[in-house]
PDB file of C-alpha atoms in Angstrom:
ATOM      1  CA  MET A   1      -0.236   0.278   0.064  1.00  0.00           C
ATOM      2  CA  ALA A   2       3.128   2.414   0.599  1.00  0.00           C
ATOM      3  CA  THR A   3       4.445   1.867  -2.448  1.00  0.00           C
ATOM      4  CA  ILE A   4       1.206   2.326  -4.047  1.00  0.00           C
ATOM      5  CA  LEU A   5       0.679   5.756  -2.469  1.00  0.00           C
ATOM      6  CA  ARG A   6       4.358   6.565  -2.850  1.00  0.00           C
ATOM      7  CA  SER A   7       4.446   6.102  -6.653  1.00  0.00           C
ATOM      8  CA  ILE A   8       1.254   8.037  -6.676  1.00  0.00           C
ATOM      9  CA  MET A   9       2.589  10.909  -4.874  1.00  0.00           C
ATOM     10  CA  SER A  10       6.215  10.821  -6.779  1.00  0.00           C
ATOM     11  CA  ASN A  11       3.726  11.115 -10.015  1.00  0.00           C
ATOM     12  CA  ARG A  12       4.714  14.391 -12.015  1.00  0.00           C
ATOM     13  CA  TYR A  13       0.942  15.737 -12.265  1.00  0.00           C
ATOM     14  CA  VAL A  14       0.916  15.327  -8.761  1.00  0.00           C
ATOM     15  CA  ARG A  15       3.800  17.254  -7.795  1.00  0.00           C
ATOM     16  CA  TRP A  16       2.605  19.838 -10.412  1.00  0.00           C
ATOM     17  CA  THR A  17      -1.308  20.524  -8.824  1.00  0.00           C
ATOM     18  CA  LYS A  18       0.975  21.355  -5.281  1.00  0.00           C
ATOM     19  CA  GLU A  19       3.035  23.883  -7.314  1.00  0.00           C
ATOM     20  CA  TYR A  20       0.429  25.417  -9.354  1.00  0.00           C
ATOM     21  CA  PRO A  21      -3.243  24.924  -7.537  1.00  0.00           C
ATOM     22  CA  GLU A  22      -4.780  28.112  -9.853  1.00  0.00           C
ATOM     23  CA  LEU A  23      -3.807  26.361 -12.768  1.00  0.00           C
ATOM     24  CA  PHE A  24      -5.203  22.580 -11.766  1.00  0.00           C
ATOM     25  CA  ILE A  25      -8.584  24.363 -11.010  1.00  0.00           C
ATOM     26  CA  THR A  26      -8.652  25.942 -13.997  1.00  0.00           C
ATOM     27  CA  TRP A  27      -7.438  22.861 -15.791  1.00  0.00           C
ATOM     28  CA  CYS A  28     -10.621  20.945 -13.680  1.00  0.00           C
ATOM     29  CA  VAL A  29     -12.837  23.317 -15.050  1.00  0.00           C
ATOM     30  CA  MET A  30     -11.509  23.673 -18.681  1.00  0.00           C
ATOM     31  CA  THR A  31     -11.731  19.610 -18.371  1.00  0.00           C
ATOM     32  CA  TYR A  32     -15.184  19.571 -17.417  1.00  0.00           C
ATOM     33  CA  THR A  33     -16.415  21.979 -20.021  1.00  0.00           C
ATOM     34  CA  PHE A  34     -15.040  19.995 -23.371  1.00  0.00           C
ATOM     35  CA  GLY A  35     -15.982  16.690 -21.941  1.00  0.00           C
ATOM     36  CA  VAL A  36     -19.612  18.326 -21.380  1.00  0.00           C
ATOM     37  CA  ALA A  37     -19.267  19.703 -25.079  1.00  0.00           C
ATOM     38  CA  GLY A  38     -17.865  16.632 -26.810  1.00  0.00           C
ATOM     39  CA  TYR A  39     -20.856  14.957 -25.454  1.00  0.00           C
ATOM     40  CA  MET A  40     -23.060  17.094 -26.266  1.00  0.00           C
ATOM     41  CA  LEU A  41     -21.932  17.077 -30.146  1.00  0.00           C
ATOM     42  CA  GLY A  42     -21.977  13.418 -29.560  1.00  0.00           C
ATOM     43  CA  GLN A  43     -25.167  12.996 -28.701  1.00  0.00           C
ATOM     44  CA  ARG A  44     -26.722  15.640 -31.102  1.00  0.00           C
ATOM     45  CA  GLY A  45     -24.225  15.244 -34.021  1.00  0.00           C
ATOM     46  CA  LEU A  46     -22.766  18.090 -36.192  1.00  0.00           C
ATOM     47  CA  LEU A  47     -25.196  17.255 -38.913  1.00  0.00           C
ATOM     48  CA  THR A  48     -28.521  17.852 -39.334  1.00  0.00           C
ATOM     49  CA  GLU A  49     -30.778  17.969 -42.427  1.00  0.00           C
ATOM     50  CA  HIS A  50     -33.279  21.293 -42.282  1.00  0.00           C
ATOM     51  CA  ASP A  51     -34.572  20.405 -45.938  1.00  0.00           C
ATOM     52  CA  LYS A  52     -36.567  17.851 -44.337  1.00  0.00           C
ATOM     53  CA  GLN A  53     -38.556  20.463 -41.922  1.00  0.00           C
ATOM     54  CA  VAL A  54     -39.148  22.515 -45.036  1.00  0.00           C
ATOM     55  CA  ARG A  55     -43.119  21.839 -46.324  1.00  0.00           C
ATOM     56  CA  ILE A  56     -43.169  22.590 -50.096  1.00  0.00           C
ATOM     57  CA  PRO A  57     -46.472  22.782 -51.788  1.00  0.00           C
ATOM     58  CA  ARG A  58     -46.639  20.170 -54.508  1.00  0.00           C
ATOM     59  CA  ASP A  59     -48.404  22.318 -57.348  1.00  0.00           C
ATOM     60  CA  ASN A  60     -46.752  25.113 -58.391  1.00  0.00           C
ATOM     61  CA  ALA A  61     -44.561  25.477 -55.364  1.00  0.00           C
ATOM     62  CA  HIS A  62     -41.556  27.886 -57.659  1.00  0.00           C
ATOM     63  CA  PRO A  63     -43.549  30.318 -59.400  1.00  0.00           C
ATOM     64  CA  TRP A  64     -40.469  31.011 -60.982  1.00  0.00           C
ATOM     65  CA  GLU A  65     -40.146  27.675 -63.106  1.00  0.00           C
ATOM     66  CA  ASP A  66     -42.172  27.732 -66.247  1.00  0.00           C
ATOM     67  CA  PRO A  67     -43.500  24.160 -67.005  1.00  0.00           C
ATOM     68  CA  ASN A  68     -43.830  25.001 -70.725  1.00  0.00           C
ATOM     69  CA  GLN A  69     -39.785  24.868 -71.084  1.00  0.00           C
ATOM     70  CA  ASP A  70     -37.507  22.880 -71.209  1.00  0.00           C
ATOM     71  CA  GLN A  71     -35.970  21.424 -67.545  1.00  0.00           C
ATOM     72  CA  GLY A  72     -32.515  22.212 -68.312  1.00  0.00           C
ATOM     73  CA  SER A  73     -33.608  25.994 -69.595  1.00  0.00           C
ATOM     74  CA  LEU A  74     -32.204  28.815 -66.908  1.00  0.00           C
ATOM     75  CA  LEU A  75     -33.925  31.456 -69.106  1.00  0.00           C
ATOM     76  CA  TYR A  76     -36.421  32.709 -66.653  1.00  0.00           C
ATOM     77  CA  SER A  77     -36.769  35.981 -64.739  1.00  0.00           C
ATOM     78  CA  TYR A  78     -38.094  35.725 -61.031  1.00  0.00           C
ATOM     79  CA  LYS A  79     -42.037  35.835 -60.560  1.00  0.00           C
ATOM     80  CA  TYR A  80     -43.514  36.131 -57.609  1.00  0.00           C
ATOM     81  CA  PHE A  81     -47.981  36.172 -56.620  1.00  0.00           C
ATOM     82  CA  PRO A  82     -49.380  38.985 -55.861  1.00  0.00           C
ATOM     83  CA  ARG A  83     -49.903  39.454 -52.572  1.00  0.00           C
ATOM     84  CA  GLY A  84     -49.307  36.048 -51.815  1.00  0.00           C
ATOM     85  CA  ASP A  85     -52.436  35.123 -53.174  1.00  0.00           C
ATOM     86  CA  ARG A  86     -51.656  31.963 -55.786  1.00  0.00           C
ATOM     87  CA  SER A  87     -55.608  32.157 -56.972  1.00  0.00           C
ATOM     88  CA  LYS A  88     -53.499  35.124 -58.998  1.00  0.00           C
ATOM     89  CA  GLU A  89     -51.451  34.492 -61.565  1.00  0.00           C
ATOM     90  CA  PRO A  90     -47.832  34.779 -61.383  1.00  0.00           C
ATOM     91  CA  LYS A  91     -46.243  38.116 -62.624  1.00  0.00           C
ATOM     92  CA  LYS A  92     -42.584  39.096 -63.182  1.00  0.00           C
ATOM     93  CA  SER A  93     -40.441  40.707 -60.849  1.00  0.00           C
ATOM     94  CA  PRO A  94     -39.152  44.114 -61.443  1.00  0.00           C
ATOM     95  CA  ALA A  95     -35.121  44.435 -62.505  1.00  0.00           C
ATOM     96  CA  PRO A  96     -32.550  43.709 -59.581  1.00  0.00           C
ATOM     97  CA  ILE A  97     -30.921  46.870 -61.399  1.00  0.00           C
ATOM     98  CA  GLN A  98     -32.580  50.332 -61.972  1.00  0.00           C
ATOM     99  CA  TYR A  99     -31.102  52.943 -64.313  1.00  0.00           C
ATOM    100  CA  SER A 100     -31.920  56.219 -63.576  1.00  0.00           C
ATOM    101  CA  THR A 101     -31.020  59.576 -66.112  1.00  0.00           C
ATOM    102  CA  VAL A 102     -29.388  62.819 -63.989  1.00  0.00           C
ATOM    103  CA  THR A 103     -29.790  66.031 -65.911  1.00  0.00           C
ATOM    104  CA  THR A 104     -25.957  67.023 -65.774  1.00  0.00           C
ATOM    105  CA  LYS A 105     -26.265  71.198 -65.819  1.00  0.00           C
ATOM    106  CA  GLY A 106     -23.125  73.400 -66.086  1.00  0.00           C
ATOM    107  CA  ILE A 107     -20.469  70.553 -65.891  1.00  0.00           C
ATOM    108  CA  PRO A 108     -18.383  70.258 -68.707  1.00  0.00           C
ATOM    109  CA  GLN A 109     -18.573  67.729 -71.140  1.00  0.00           C
ATOM    110  CA  GLU A 110     -15.128  66.165 -70.383  1.00  0.00           C
ATOM    111  CA  LEU A 111     -15.705  65.754 -66.865  1.00  0.00           C
ATOM    112  CA  ILE A 112     -18.925  63.611 -67.915  1.00  0.00           C
ATOM    113  CA  GLU A 113     -17.017  61.546 -70.380  1.00  0.00           C
ATOM    114  CA  ARG A 114     -14.307  61.420 -67.376  1.00  0.00           C
ATOM    115  CA  PHE A 115     -16.311  60.068 -65.042  1.00  0.00           C
ATOM    116  CA  SER A 116     -18.777  58.268 -66.732  1.00  0.00           C
ATOM    117  CA  LYS A 117     -16.499  55.042 -67.411  1.00  0.00           C
TER     118      LYS A 117
END
């Protein structure tokens, strides 16, 4: 019994805890924290499938997809149902880039050409 106790007390980790008791407490807290985090990640896992939680209606779920066009065709603009009413015909959305004309009075033509590039 004495030899077992002597071998435990001569262990360098036990000596380290006697020299740095404040770091030993911090080490215990960190070990507990990472242990709980590892347990929780092991139980729940990192991969979640959010796609299964989304309910997609069967008919006309994506109004921007035109059923008359080919399946491989991506030449469509976004459409939406007015006010979310699916009984109405879908409308085409406005362009995302809108141009506006600014009148330039009193600015030399060379400055306009220089900054309009």
